Amino acid sequence: MRRLQGEGFSNLVTRDSSQLDLMNESAVAQFFIEEKPTAVILAAAKVGGIKANNDFPVEFLLDNLRIQNSVICSAYQTGARKLLFLGSSCIYPKLAPQPIPESALLTGPLEPTNEAYAIAKIAGIKLCQAYAREFGAKFISVMPTNLYGPNDNFDLETSHVLAALLRKAHEAKTRNDKKLVVWGTGEPRREFLHVDDLAAACLLLLERYDSPEIINIGWGEDVTIRELAELICELVGFDGELVWDKTKPDGTPRKLLDVTKIHALGWKPTIPLRKGIAQTYEWFLANSPRK
Ligand code: GDP
């Protein structure tokens, strides 16, 4: 929304979950009949970090199937000229080649901690491709890497690693703790992209990309969870010890996206991790109810 408004788009139609339950098929159908959007960006989903994904496979599978089925179907029926479906890098096999090319989809078993979410997202990709093949719809699917930035979820049970560690480091500093507990071994590698970079990529794809073939959006380099934790502690100003809770899962060892395809379309990310984390920490300090 920030990006679209910044670019001067008006007539932006939105609903939050208190106004429209996207799992309610008839309410969604009614909304589309009333608004008839020309272009649809489907970013809504049941999302969460490794713990939430692992603990609630029913909700991650069912809620996401319901949301995407209702929205994609209604968008087509009411004449949307373009739809952009946001997938995830977790749709790729656990042991995919690195960096992961788009062609790795459905070539091997998934990572068990987020299998339910991945299966739902793969179904969404296939539904968009089916509308493209059967009816010629310009319904595209993009696969972002791990995202972070303002308005992230900072709840320690359900958030992803970057937001969780930012909050943990801030609270450890505020309490003068000597230690900070990080999940897993610290060895998995993850790639992080600022949401503003993702927004720019989505806008470019809405304007210039019509292929039903999926397309990756990533930073292009990854870091270990240990490196991420150390960088966050440095930026927040916490100089205690990192303690690794090896009872928590590591998840997939690595999921660095191959971004050759989106680079060829003329997009490159602009916000390096250090700068992005510092900016997100500022947002957290200004907006956190617990500051
Ligand atoms: P994933 O990318 O789907 O595995 O999801 P996450 O962002 O939740 O986790 C990424 C990695 O960070 C995993 O190896 C986690 O074990 C690790 N991690 C370390 N500390 C935390 C934490 O406090 N919260 C979360 N969500 N992950 C953590």
PDB file of C-alpha atoms and ligand atoms in Angstrom:
ATOM      1  CA  MET A   1       0.000   0.000   0.000  1.00  0.00           C
ATOM      2  CA  ARG A   2       2.847   2.407   0.830  1.00  0.00           C
ATOM      3  CA  ARG A   3       4.425   1.730  -2.528  1.00  0.00           C
ATOM      4  CA  LEU A   4       1.222   2.004  -4.567  1.00  0.00           C
ATOM      5  CA  GLN A   5       0.226   5.242  -2.847  1.00  0.00           C
ATOM      6  CA  GLY A   6       3.752   6.591  -3.285  1.00  0.00           C
ATOM      7  CA  GLU A   7       3.552   5.879  -7.017  1.00  0.00           C
ATOM      8  CA  GLY A   8       0.321   7.883  -7.206  1.00  0.00           C
ATOM      9  CA  PHE A   9      -2.161   5.036  -7.590  1.00  0.00           C
ATOM     10  CA  SER A  10      -5.629   5.949  -6.420  1.00  0.00           C
ATOM     11  CA  ASN A  11      -8.798   3.884  -6.304  1.00  0.00           C
ATOM     12  CA  LEU A  12      -7.099   1.254  -4.159  1.00  0.00           C
ATOM     13  CA  VAL A  13      -9.648  -1.143  -2.705  1.00  0.00           C
ATOM     14  CA  THR A  14      -8.731  -2.921   0.513  1.00  0.00           C
ATOM     15  CA  ARG A  15     -10.426  -4.839   3.286  1.00  0.00           C
ATOM     16  CA  ASP A  16      -8.869  -6.034   6.506  1.00  0.00           C
ATOM     17  CA  SER A  17      -9.921  -9.266   8.163  1.00  0.00           C
ATOM     18  CA  SER A  18     -12.360  -7.515  10.485  1.00  0.00           C
ATOM     19  CA  GLN A  19     -14.238  -6.184   7.433  1.00  0.00           C
ATOM     20  CA  LEU A  20     -14.095  -9.248   5.188  1.00  0.00           C
ATOM     21  CA  ASP A  21     -13.348 -12.849   6.139  1.00  0.00           C
ATOM     22  CA  LEU A  22     -11.482 -14.179   3.103  1.00  0.00           C
ATOM     23  CA  MET A  23     -12.270 -17.741   4.175  1.00  0.00           C
ATOM     24  CA  ASN A  24     -15.969 -17.009   3.716  1.00  0.00           C
ATOM     25  CA  GLU A  25     -16.554 -17.898   0.079  1.00  0.00           C
ATOM     26  CA  SER A  26     -19.907 -16.154  -0.332  1.00  0.00           C
ATOM     27  CA  ALA A  27     -18.745 -12.972   1.424  1.00  0.00           C
ATOM     28  CA  VAL A  28     -15.699 -12.885  -0.869  1.00  0.00           C
ATOM     29  CA  ALA A  29     -17.883 -13.457  -3.951  1.00  0.00           C
ATOM     30  CA  GLN A  30     -20.147 -10.577  -2.872  1.00  0.00           C
ATOM     31  CA  PHE A  31     -17.165  -8.278  -2.304  1.00  0.00           C
ATOM     32  CA  PHE A  32     -15.810  -8.992  -5.803  1.00  0.00           C
ATOM     33  CA  ILE A  33     -19.234  -8.485  -7.406  1.00  0.00           C
ATOM     34  CA  GLU A  34     -19.495  -5.078  -5.707  1.00  0.00           C
ATOM     35  CA  GLU A  35     -15.936  -3.854  -6.360  1.00  0.00           C
ATOM     36  CA  LYS A  36     -14.916  -5.653  -9.601  1.00  0.00           C
ATOM     37  CA  PRO A  37     -11.193  -4.916  -9.149  1.00  0.00           C
ATOM     38  CA  THR A  38      -9.112  -4.652 -12.328  1.00  0.00           C
ATOM     39  CA  ALA A  39      -5.972  -5.996 -10.662  1.00  0.00           C
ATOM     40  CA  VAL A  40      -5.748  -8.161  -7.557  1.00  0.00           C
ATOM     41  CA  ILE A  41      -2.762  -8.629  -5.249  1.00  0.00           C
ATOM     42  CA  LEU A  42      -3.317 -11.684  -3.050  1.00  0.00           C
ATOM     43  CA  ALA A  43      -0.958 -11.160  -0.118  1.00  0.00           C
ATOM     44  CA  ALA A  44      -3.422 -12.331   2.553  1.00  0.00           C
ATOM     45  CA  ALA A  45      -2.591 -15.694   4.111  1.00  0.00           C
ATOM     46  CA  LYS A  46      -2.326 -17.603   7.351  1.00  0.00           C
ATOM     47  CA  VAL A  47       1.403 -17.160   7.953  1.00  0.00           C
ATOM     48  CA  GLY A  48       3.898 -17.773  10.719  1.00  0.00           C
ATOM     49  CA  GLY A  49       7.387 -18.847  11.659  1.00  0.00           C
ATOM     50  CA  ILE A  50       8.746 -22.337  12.129  1.00  0.00           C
ATOM     51  CA  LYS A  51       6.916 -22.986  15.433  1.00  0.00           C
ATOM     52  CA  ALA A  52       3.453 -21.850  14.327  1.00  0.00           C
ATOM     53  CA  ASN A  53       3.804 -23.756  11.041  1.00  0.00           C
ATOM     54  CA  ASN A  54       4.860 -26.908  12.853  1.00  0.00           C
ATOM     55  CA  ASP A  55       2.194 -26.679  15.588  1.00  0.00           C
ATOM     56  CA  PHE A  56      -0.869 -25.842  13.445  1.00  0.00           C
ATOM     57  CA  PRO A  57      -0.724 -27.795  10.154  1.00  0.00           C
ATOM     58  CA  VAL A  58      -4.531 -28.002   9.886  1.00  0.00           C
ATOM     59  CA  GLU A  59      -4.980 -24.218  10.005  1.00  0.00           C
ATOM     60  CA  PHE A  60      -2.022 -23.551   7.699  1.00  0.00           C
ATOM     61  CA  LEU A  61      -3.377 -25.946   5.092  1.00  0.00           C
ATOM     62  CA  LEU A  62      -7.114 -25.304   5.352  1.00  0.00           C
ATOM     63  CA  ASP A  63      -7.207 -21.541   5.963  1.00  0.00           C
ATOM     64  CA  ASN A  64      -4.820 -20.863   3.096  1.00  0.00           C
ATOM     65  CA  LEU A  65      -6.684 -23.124   0.670  1.00  0.00           C
ATOM     66  CA  ARG A  66      -9.939 -21.380   1.581  1.00  0.00           C
ATOM     67  CA  ILE A  67      -8.522 -17.868   1.228  1.00  0.00           C
ATOM     68  CA  GLN A  68      -6.815 -18.445  -2.107  1.00  0.00           C
ATOM     69  CA  ASN A  69      -9.614 -20.542  -3.643  1.00  0.00           C
ATOM     70  CA  SER A  70     -12.243 -17.884  -2.830  1.00  0.00           C
ATOM     71  CA  VAL A  71     -10.169 -14.922  -3.976  1.00  0.00           C
ATOM     72  CA  ILE A  72      -8.697 -16.429  -7.159  1.00  0.00           C
ATOM     73  CA  CYS A  73     -12.043 -17.856  -8.305  1.00  0.00           C
ATOM     74  CA  SER A  74     -13.996 -14.643  -7.590  1.00  0.00           C
ATOM     75  CA  ALA A  75     -11.323 -12.489  -9.231  1.00  0.00           C
ATOM     76  CA  TYR A  76     -11.674 -14.487 -12.440  1.00  0.00           C
ATOM     77  CA  GLN A  77     -15.473 -14.530 -12.349  1.00  0.00           C
ATOM     78  CA  THR A  78     -15.710 -10.768 -11.950  1.00  0.00           C
ATOM     79  CA  GLY A  79     -13.247 -10.024 -14.759  1.00  0.00           C
ATOM     80  CA  ALA A  80      -9.953  -9.153 -13.049  1.00  0.00           C
ATOM     81  CA  ARG A  81      -7.416  -8.478 -15.806  1.00  0.00           C
ATOM     82  CA  LYS A  82      -4.428  -9.372 -13.629  1.00  0.00           C
ATOM     83  CA  LEU A  83      -3.865 -11.240 -10.381  1.00  0.00           C
ATOM     84  CA  LEU A  84      -0.608 -11.560  -8.461  1.00  0.00           C
ATOM     85  CA  PHE A  85      -0.450 -14.482  -6.023  1.00  0.00           C
ATOM     86  CA  LEU A  86       2.262 -14.402  -3.375  1.00  0.00           C
ATOM     87  CA  GLY A  87       3.784 -17.799  -2.709  1.00  0.00           C
ATOM     88  CA  SER A  88       6.868 -18.555  -0.629  1.00  0.00           C
ATOM     89  CA  SER A  89      10.369 -19.997  -0.950  1.00  0.00           C
ATOM     90  CA  CYS A  90       9.231 -22.907   1.255  1.00  0.00           C
ATOM     91  CA  ILE A  91       7.369 -24.420  -1.724  1.00  0.00           C
ATOM     92  CA  TYR A  92      10.695 -25.836  -2.935  1.00  0.00           C
ATOM     93  CA  PRO A  93      12.046 -29.242  -1.907  1.00  0.00           C
ATOM     94  CA  LYS A  94      13.963 -29.379   1.389  1.00  0.00           C
ATOM     95  CA  LEU A  95      17.137 -30.411  -0.406  1.00  0.00           C
ATOM     96  CA  ALA A  96      16.748 -28.333  -3.587  1.00  0.00           C
ATOM     97  CA  PRO A  97      19.914 -27.202  -5.429  1.00  0.00           C
ATOM     98  CA  GLN A  98      21.210 -23.827  -4.162  1.00  0.00           C
ATOM     99  CA  PRO A  99      20.510 -21.154  -5.260  1.00  0.00           C
ATOM    100  CA  ILE A 100      17.035 -22.572  -5.994  1.00  0.00           C
ATOM    101  CA  PRO A 101      15.839 -22.137  -9.589  1.00  0.00           C
ATOM    102  CA  GLU A 102      12.107 -21.880 -10.307  1.00  0.00           C
ATOM    103  CA  SER A 103      12.387 -25.264 -12.084  1.00  0.00           C
ATOM    104  CA  ALA A 104      12.978 -27.019  -8.721  1.00  0.00           C
ATOM    105  CA  LEU A 105       9.241 -26.887  -7.921  1.00  0.00           C
ATOM    106  CA  LEU A 106       7.828 -30.391  -7.296  1.00  0.00           C
ATOM    107  CA  THR A 107      11.136 -32.186  -7.788  1.00  0.00           C
ATOM    108  CA  GLY A 108      11.483 -33.605  -4.254  1.00  0.00           C
ATOM    109  CA  PRO A 109      10.067 -33.945  -0.703  1.00  0.00           C
ATOM    110  CA  LEU A 110       9.245 -30.781   1.262  1.00  0.00           C
ATOM    111  CA  GLU A 111      10.636 -29.603   4.608  1.00  0.00           C
ATOM    112  CA  PRO A 112       8.318 -31.234   7.221  1.00  0.00           C
ATOM    113  CA  THR A 113       8.059 -28.167   9.543  1.00  0.00           C
ATOM    114  CA  ASN A 114       6.254 -26.144   6.874  1.00  0.00           C
ATOM    115  CA  GLU A 115       4.819 -28.814   4.619  1.00  0.00           C
ATOM    116  CA  ALA A 116       1.152 -27.866   5.203  1.00  0.00           C
ATOM    117  CA  TYR A 117       1.767 -24.222   4.289  1.00  0.00           C
ATOM    118  CA  ALA A 118       3.869 -25.216   1.278  1.00  0.00           C
ATOM    119  CA  ILE A 119       1.211 -27.613  -0.038  1.00  0.00           C
ATOM    120  CA  ALA A 120      -1.426 -24.851   0.199  1.00  0.00           C
ATOM    121  CA  LYS A 121       0.855 -22.390  -1.631  1.00  0.00           C
ATOM    122  CA  ILE A 122       1.668 -24.972  -4.337  1.00  0.00           C
ATOM    123  CA  ALA A 123      -2.087 -25.491  -4.805  1.00  0.00           C
ATOM    124  CA  GLY A 124      -2.459 -21.707  -5.233  1.00  0.00           C
ATOM    125  CA  ILE A 125       0.280 -21.633  -7.883  1.00  0.00           C
ATOM    126  CA  LYS A 126      -1.366 -24.522  -9.711  1.00  0.00           C
ATOM    127  CA  LEU A 127      -4.782 -22.820  -9.558  1.00  0.00           C
ATOM    128  CA  CYS A 128      -3.360 -19.637 -11.106  1.00  0.00           C
ATOM    129  CA  GLN A 129      -1.639 -21.720 -13.798  1.00  0.00           C
ATOM    130  CA  ALA A 130      -4.900 -23.608 -14.433  1.00  0.00           C
ATOM    131  CA  TYR A 131      -6.811 -20.334 -14.940  1.00  0.00           C
ATOM    132  CA  ALA A 132      -4.059 -19.213 -17.315  1.00  0.00           C
ATOM    133  CA  ARG A 133      -4.099 -22.461 -19.313  1.00  0.00           C
ATOM    134  CA  GLU A 134      -7.850 -23.043 -19.428  1.00  0.00           C
ATOM    135  CA  PHE A 135      -9.107 -19.463 -19.719  1.00  0.00           C
ATOM    136  CA  GLY A 136      -6.063 -17.385 -20.721  1.00  0.00           C
ATOM    137  CA  ALA A 137      -6.113 -15.441 -17.417  1.00  0.00           C
ATOM    138  CA  LYS A 138      -3.083 -13.312 -16.558  1.00  0.00           C
ATOM    139  CA  PHE A 139      -2.776 -14.764 -13.070  1.00  0.00           C
ATOM    140  CA  ILE A 140       0.880 -14.775 -12.010  1.00  0.00           C
ATOM    141  CA  SER A 141       2.642 -16.280  -8.983  1.00  0.00           C
ATOM    142  CA  VAL A 142       5.719 -14.822  -7.296  1.00  0.00           C
ATOM    143  CA  MET A 143       7.922 -16.587  -4.720  1.00  0.00           C
ATOM    144  CA  PRO A 144       9.449 -14.193  -2.189  1.00  0.00           C
ATOM    145  CA  THR A 145      12.239 -15.253   0.126  1.00  0.00           C
ATOM    146  CA  ASN A 146      11.986 -14.597   3.929  1.00  0.00           C
ATOM    147  CA  LEU A 147      10.662 -11.062   4.394  1.00  0.00           C
ATOM    148  CA  TYR A 148      11.045  -8.456   7.133  1.00  0.00           C
ATOM    149  CA  GLY A 149      10.341  -4.792   7.767  1.00  0.00           C
ATOM    150  CA  PRO A 150       7.820  -2.427   9.360  1.00  0.00           C
ATOM    151  CA  ASN A 151       4.471  -3.943  10.406  1.00  0.00           C
ATOM    152  CA  ASP A 152       6.037  -7.377  10.841  1.00  0.00           C
ATOM    153  CA  ASN A 153       4.635  -9.777  13.439  1.00  0.00           C
ATOM    154  CA  PHE A 154       6.769  -9.519  16.608  1.00  0.00           C
ATOM    155  CA  ASP A 155       4.925 -12.185  18.627  1.00  0.00           C
ATOM    156  CA  LEU A 156       7.559 -14.632  19.891  1.00  0.00           C
ATOM    157  CA  GLU A 157       5.421 -17.746  19.361  1.00  0.00           C
ATOM    158  CA  THR A 158       4.285 -17.029  15.807  1.00  0.00           C
ATOM    159  CA  SER A 159       6.842 -14.681  14.244  1.00  0.00           C
ATOM    160  CA  HIS A 160       9.691 -15.457  11.895  1.00  0.00           C
ATOM    161  CA  VAL A 161      13.261 -15.383  13.081  1.00  0.00           C
ATOM    162  CA  LEU A 162      14.283 -11.807  12.256  1.00  0.00           C
ATOM    163  CA  ALA A 163      11.376 -10.116  14.053  1.00  0.00           C
ATOM    164  CA  ALA A 164      11.672 -12.556  16.964  1.00  0.00           C
ATOM    165  CA  LEU A 165      15.388 -11.908  17.474  1.00  0.00           C
ATOM    166  CA  LEU A 166      14.952  -8.139  17.153  1.00  0.00           C
ATOM    167  CA  ARG A 167      12.408  -8.175  19.948  1.00  0.00           C
ATOM    168  CA  LYS A 168      14.352 -10.679  22.073  1.00  0.00           C
ATOM    169  CA  ALA A 169      17.565  -8.627  21.767  1.00  0.00           C
ATOM    170  CA  HIS A 170      15.733  -5.404  22.604  1.00  0.00           C
ATOM    171  CA  GLU A 171      14.061  -6.903  25.671  1.00  0.00           C
ATOM    172  CA  ALA A 172      17.299  -8.592  26.821  1.00  0.00           C
ATOM    173  CA  LYS A 173      19.093  -5.218  26.575  1.00  0.00           C
ATOM    174  CA  THR A 174      16.290  -3.406  28.428  1.00  0.00           C
ATOM    175  CA  ARG A 175      16.350  -5.989  31.247  1.00  0.00           C
ATOM    176  CA  ASN A 176      20.163  -6.085  31.371  1.00  0.00           C
ATOM    177  CA  ASP A 177      20.117  -9.844  30.749  1.00  0.00           C
ATOM    178  CA  LYS A 178      23.400 -11.696  30.394  1.00  0.00           C
ATOM    179  CA  LYS A 179      21.993 -14.223  27.885  1.00  0.00           C
ATOM    180  CA  LEU A 180      19.704 -14.416  24.874  1.00  0.00           C
ATOM    181  CA  VAL A 181      18.159 -17.731  23.810  1.00  0.00           C
ATOM    182  CA  VAL A 182      18.146 -18.459  20.057  1.00  0.00           C
ATOM    183  CA  TRP A 183      16.389 -21.514  18.608  1.00  0.00           C
ATOM    184  CA  GLY A 184      18.200 -24.354  16.862  1.00  0.00           C
ATOM    185  CA  THR A 185      21.905 -24.726  16.107  1.00  0.00           C
ATOM    186  CA  GLY A 186      22.490 -21.379  14.376  1.00  0.00           C
ATOM    187  CA  GLU A 187      23.765 -23.233  11.309  1.00  0.00           C
ATOM    188  CA  PRO A 188      20.790 -22.987   8.912  1.00  0.00           C
ATOM    189  CA  ARG A 189      21.193 -20.330   6.260  1.00  0.00           C
ATOM    190  CA  ARG A 190      18.405 -17.883   5.370  1.00  0.00           C
ATOM    191  CA  GLU A 191      18.031 -15.077   2.852  1.00  0.00           C
ATOM    192  CA  PHE A 192      16.216 -11.894   3.949  1.00  0.00           C
ATOM    193  CA  LEU A 193      14.478  -9.292   1.809  1.00  0.00           C
ATOM    194  CA  HIS A 194      12.992  -5.995   3.006  1.00  0.00           C
ATOM    195  CA  VAL A 195       9.251  -5.679   2.264  1.00  0.00           C
ATOM    196  CA  ASP A 196       9.778  -2.398   0.401  1.00  0.00           C
ATOM    197  CA  ASP A 197      12.036  -4.220  -2.076  1.00  0.00           C
ATOM    198  CA  LEU A 198       9.381  -6.910  -2.490  1.00  0.00           C
ATOM    199  CA  ALA A 199       6.724  -4.247  -3.118  1.00  0.00           C
ATOM    200  CA  ALA A 200       8.824  -2.707  -5.897  1.00  0.00           C
ATOM    201  CA  ALA A 201       9.297  -6.131  -7.511  1.00  0.00           C
ATOM    202  CA  CYS A 202       5.558  -6.909  -7.330  1.00  0.00           C
ATOM    203  CA  LEU A 203       4.662  -3.631  -8.991  1.00  0.00           C
ATOM    204  CA  LEU A 204       7.131  -4.262 -11.804  1.00  0.00           C
ATOM    205  CA  LEU A 205       5.732  -7.773 -12.335  1.00  0.00           C
ATOM    206  CA  LEU A 206       2.150  -6.489 -12.348  1.00  0.00           C
ATOM    207  CA  GLU A 207       3.127  -4.103 -15.107  1.00  0.00           C
ATOM    208  CA  ARG A 208       5.502  -6.274 -17.165  1.00  0.00           C
ATOM    209  CA  TYR A 209       5.153 -10.003 -16.413  1.00  0.00           C
ATOM    210  CA  ASP A 210       2.251 -12.096 -17.712  1.00  0.00           C
ATOM    211  CA  SER A 211       3.711 -15.607 -17.744  1.00  0.00           C
ATOM    212  CA  PRO A 212       2.091 -18.369 -15.670  1.00  0.00           C
ATOM    213  CA  GLU A 213       5.622 -19.584 -14.827  1.00  0.00           C
ATOM    214  CA  ILE A 214       6.522 -18.802 -11.210  1.00  0.00           C
ATOM    215  CA  ILE A 215       9.220 -16.209 -10.517  1.00  0.00           C
ATOM    216  CA  ASN A 216      11.558 -15.889  -7.501  1.00  0.00           C
ATOM    217  CA  ILE A 217      12.122 -12.624  -5.603  1.00  0.00           C
ATOM    218  CA  GLY A 218      15.117 -12.569  -3.272  1.00  0.00           C
ATOM    219  CA  TRP A 219      18.110 -10.589  -2.074  1.00  0.00           C
ATOM    220  CA  GLY A 220      20.584 -12.943  -3.771  1.00  0.00           C
ATOM    221  CA  GLU A 221      22.770 -13.818  -0.759  1.00  0.00           C
ATOM    222  CA  ASP A 222      22.081 -15.547   2.544  1.00  0.00           C
ATOM    223  CA  VAL A 223      23.506 -15.572   6.097  1.00  0.00           C
ATOM    224  CA  THR A 224      23.577 -18.168   8.870  1.00  0.00           C
ATOM    225  CA  ILE A 225      21.132 -17.742  11.747  1.00  0.00           C
ATOM    226  CA  ARG A 226      24.204 -17.192  13.952  1.00  0.00           C
ATOM    227  CA  GLU A 227      25.386 -14.316  11.746  1.00  0.00           C
ATOM    228  CA  LEU A 228      21.882 -12.848  11.766  1.00  0.00           C
ATOM    229  CA  ALA A 229      21.662 -13.069  15.581  1.00  0.00           C
ATOM    230  CA  GLU A 230      25.080 -11.405  15.970  1.00  0.00           C
ATOM    231  CA  LEU A 231      24.174  -8.599  13.564  1.00  0.00           C
ATOM    232  CA  ILE A 232      20.873  -7.945  15.353  1.00  0.00           C
ATOM    233  CA  CYS A 233      22.578  -7.884  18.774  1.00  0.00           C
ATOM    234  CA  GLU A 234      25.150  -5.411  17.442  1.00  0.00           C
ATOM    235  CA  LEU A 235      22.501  -3.096  15.963  1.00  0.00           C
ATOM    236  CA  VAL A 236      20.275  -3.254  19.047  1.00  0.00           C
ATOM    237  CA  GLY A 237      23.226  -2.822  21.400  1.00  0.00           C
ATOM    238  CA  PHE A 238      22.929  -6.105  23.347  1.00  0.00           C
ATOM    239  CA  ASP A 239      26.353  -7.499  24.199  1.00  0.00           C
ATOM    240  CA  GLY A 240      25.407 -10.571  26.247  1.00  0.00           C
ATOM    241  CA  GLU A 241      25.927 -14.200  25.311  1.00  0.00           C
ATOM    242  CA  LEU A 242      23.939 -16.143  22.693  1.00  0.00           C
ATOM    243  CA  VAL A 243      22.602 -19.473  24.013  1.00  0.00           C
ATOM    244  CA  TRP A 244      21.453 -22.068  21.453  1.00  0.00           C
ATOM    245  CA  ASP A 245      18.276 -24.019  22.276  1.00  0.00           C
ATOM    246  CA  LYS A 246      18.899 -27.199  20.302  1.00  0.00           C
ATOM    247  CA  THR A 247      15.535 -28.677  21.338  1.00  0.00           C
ATOM    248  CA  LYS A 248      13.953 -26.305  18.790  1.00  0.00           C
ATOM    249  CA  PRO A 249      13.936 -27.290  15.091  1.00  0.00           C
ATOM    250  CA  ASP A 250      16.399 -25.894  12.550  1.00  0.00           C
ATOM    251  CA  GLY A 251      14.009 -26.373   9.654  1.00  0.00           C
ATOM    252  CA  THR A 252      15.379 -26.513   6.154  1.00  0.00           C
ATOM    253  CA  PRO A 253      19.211 -26.193   6.016  1.00  0.00           C
ATOM    254  CA  ARG A 254      19.222 -23.560   3.276  1.00  0.00           C
ATOM    255  CA  LYS A 255      16.773 -21.832   0.898  1.00  0.00           C
ATOM    256  CA  LEU A 256      18.598 -19.260  -1.163  1.00  0.00           C
ATOM    257  CA  LEU A 257      16.621 -18.274  -4.247  1.00  0.00           C
ATOM    258  CA  ASP A 258      18.048 -18.083  -7.743  1.00  0.00           C
ATOM    259  CA  VAL A 259      17.076 -14.566  -8.838  1.00  0.00           C
ATOM    260  CA  THR A 260      18.464 -14.634 -12.381  1.00  0.00           C
ATOM    261  CA  LYS A 261      14.992 -14.408 -13.905  1.00  0.00           C
ATOM    262  CA  ILE A 262      13.790 -11.295 -12.046  1.00  0.00           C
ATOM    263  CA  HIS A 263      17.178  -9.580 -12.520  1.00  0.00           C
ATOM    264  CA  ALA A 264      16.734 -10.054 -16.274  1.00  0.00           C
ATOM    265  CA  LEU A 265      13.466  -8.094 -16.030  1.00  0.00           C
ATOM    266  CA  GLY A 266      15.360  -5.124 -14.606  1.00  0.00           C
ATOM    267  CA  TRP A 267      14.687  -5.395 -10.865  1.00  0.00           C
ATOM    268  CA  LYS A 268      17.374  -5.372  -8.177  1.00  0.00           C
ATOM    269  CA  PRO A 269      16.836  -5.006  -4.410  1.00  0.00           C
ATOM    270  CA  THR A 270      18.135  -1.818  -2.818  1.00  0.00           C
ATOM    271  CA  ILE A 271      18.007  -2.252   0.977  1.00  0.00           C
ATOM    272  CA  PRO A 272      20.999  -4.149   2.455  1.00  0.00           C
ATOM    273  CA  LEU A 273      20.344  -6.285   5.535  1.00  0.00           C
ATOM    274  CA  ARG A 274      22.207  -4.058   8.018  1.00  0.00           C
ATOM    275  CA  LYS A 275      20.344  -0.940   6.886  1.00  0.00           C
ATOM    276  CA  GLY A 276      17.003  -2.773   6.715  1.00  0.00           C
ATOM    277  CA  ILE A 277      17.335  -4.187  10.238  1.00  0.00           C
ATOM    278  CA  ALA A 278      18.340  -0.780  11.643  1.00  0.00           C
ATOM    279  CA  GLN A 279      15.305   0.804   9.992  1.00  0.00           C
ATOM    280  CA  THR A 280      12.993  -1.985  11.195  1.00  0.00           C
ATOM    281  CA  TYR A 281      14.350  -1.587  14.741  1.00  0.00           C
ATOM    282  CA  GLU A 282      13.509   2.113  14.598  1.00  0.00           C
ATOM    283  CA  TRP A 283       9.976   1.208  13.506  1.00  0.00           C
ATOM    284  CA  PHE A 284       9.732  -1.321  16.340  1.00  0.00           C
ATOM    285  CA  LEU A 285      10.835   1.256  18.922  1.00  0.00           C
ATOM    286  CA  ALA A 286       8.325   3.798  17.637  1.00  0.00           C
ATOM    287  CA  ASN A 287       5.434   1.323  17.461  1.00  0.00           C
ATOM    288  CA  SER A 288       6.029  -1.313  20.108  1.00  0.00           C
ATOM    289  CA  PRO A 289       3.462  -1.191  22.929  1.00  0.00           C
ATOM    290  CA  ARG A 290       6.123  -2.578  25.271  1.00  0.00           C
ATOM    291  CA  LYS A 291       8.812   0.004  24.636  1.00  0.00           C
TER     292      LYS A 291
HETATM  293  P1  GDP B   1      11.680 -20.831   8.398  1.00  0.00           P
HETATM  294  O1  GDP B   1      12.530 -19.943   7.541  1.00  0.00           O
HETATM  295  O2  GDP B   1      10.443 -21.315   7.736  1.00  0.00           O
HETATM  296  O3  GDP B   1      12.483 -21.969   9.001  1.00  0.00           O
HETATM  297  O4  GDP B   1      11.098 -19.945   9.594  1.00  0.00           O
HETATM  298  P2  GDP B   1      11.673 -19.016  10.782  1.00  0.00           P
HETATM  299  O5  GDP B   1      12.002 -17.668  10.274  1.00  0.00           O
HETATM  300  O6  GDP B   1      10.663 -19.104  11.888  1.00  0.00           O
HETATM  301  O7  GDP B   1      13.008 -19.741  11.308  1.00  0.00           O
HETATM  302  C1  GDP B   1      14.227 -19.672  10.618  1.00  0.00           C
HETATM  303  C2  GDP B   1      15.349 -20.247  11.464  1.00  0.00           C
HETATM  304  O8  GDP B   1      15.612 -19.397  12.574  1.00  0.00           O
HETATM  305  C3  GDP B   1      15.065 -21.635  12.048  1.00  0.00           C
HETATM  306  O9  GDP B   1      16.273 -22.405  11.960  1.00  0.00           O
HETATM  307  C4  GDP B   1      14.746 -21.324  13.506  1.00  0.00           C
HETATM  308  O10 GDP B   1      15.009 -22.406  14.391  1.00  0.00           O
HETATM  309  C5  GDP B   1      15.717 -20.164  13.773  1.00  0.00           C
HETATM  310  N1  GDP B   1      15.371 -19.334  14.944  1.00  0.00           N
HETATM  311  C6  GDP B   1      16.250 -18.990  15.921  1.00  0.00           C
HETATM  312  N2  GDP B   1      15.643 -18.292  16.888  1.00  0.00           N
HETATM  313  C7  GDP B   1      14.342 -18.131  16.508  1.00  0.00           C
HETATM  314  C8  GDP B   1      13.224 -17.481  17.096  1.00  0.00           C
HETATM  315  O11 GDP B   1      13.286 -16.902  18.194  1.00  0.00           O
HETATM  316  N3  GDP B   1      12.054 -17.520  16.388  1.00  0.00           N
HETATM  317  C9  GDP B   1      11.955 -18.135  15.171  1.00  0.00           C
HETATM  318  N4  GDP B   1      10.786 -18.112  14.523  1.00  0.00           N
HETATM  319  N5  GDP B   1      13.005 -18.798  14.617  1.00  0.00           N
HETATM  320  C10 GDP B   1      14.175 -18.793  15.270  1.00  0.00           C
END
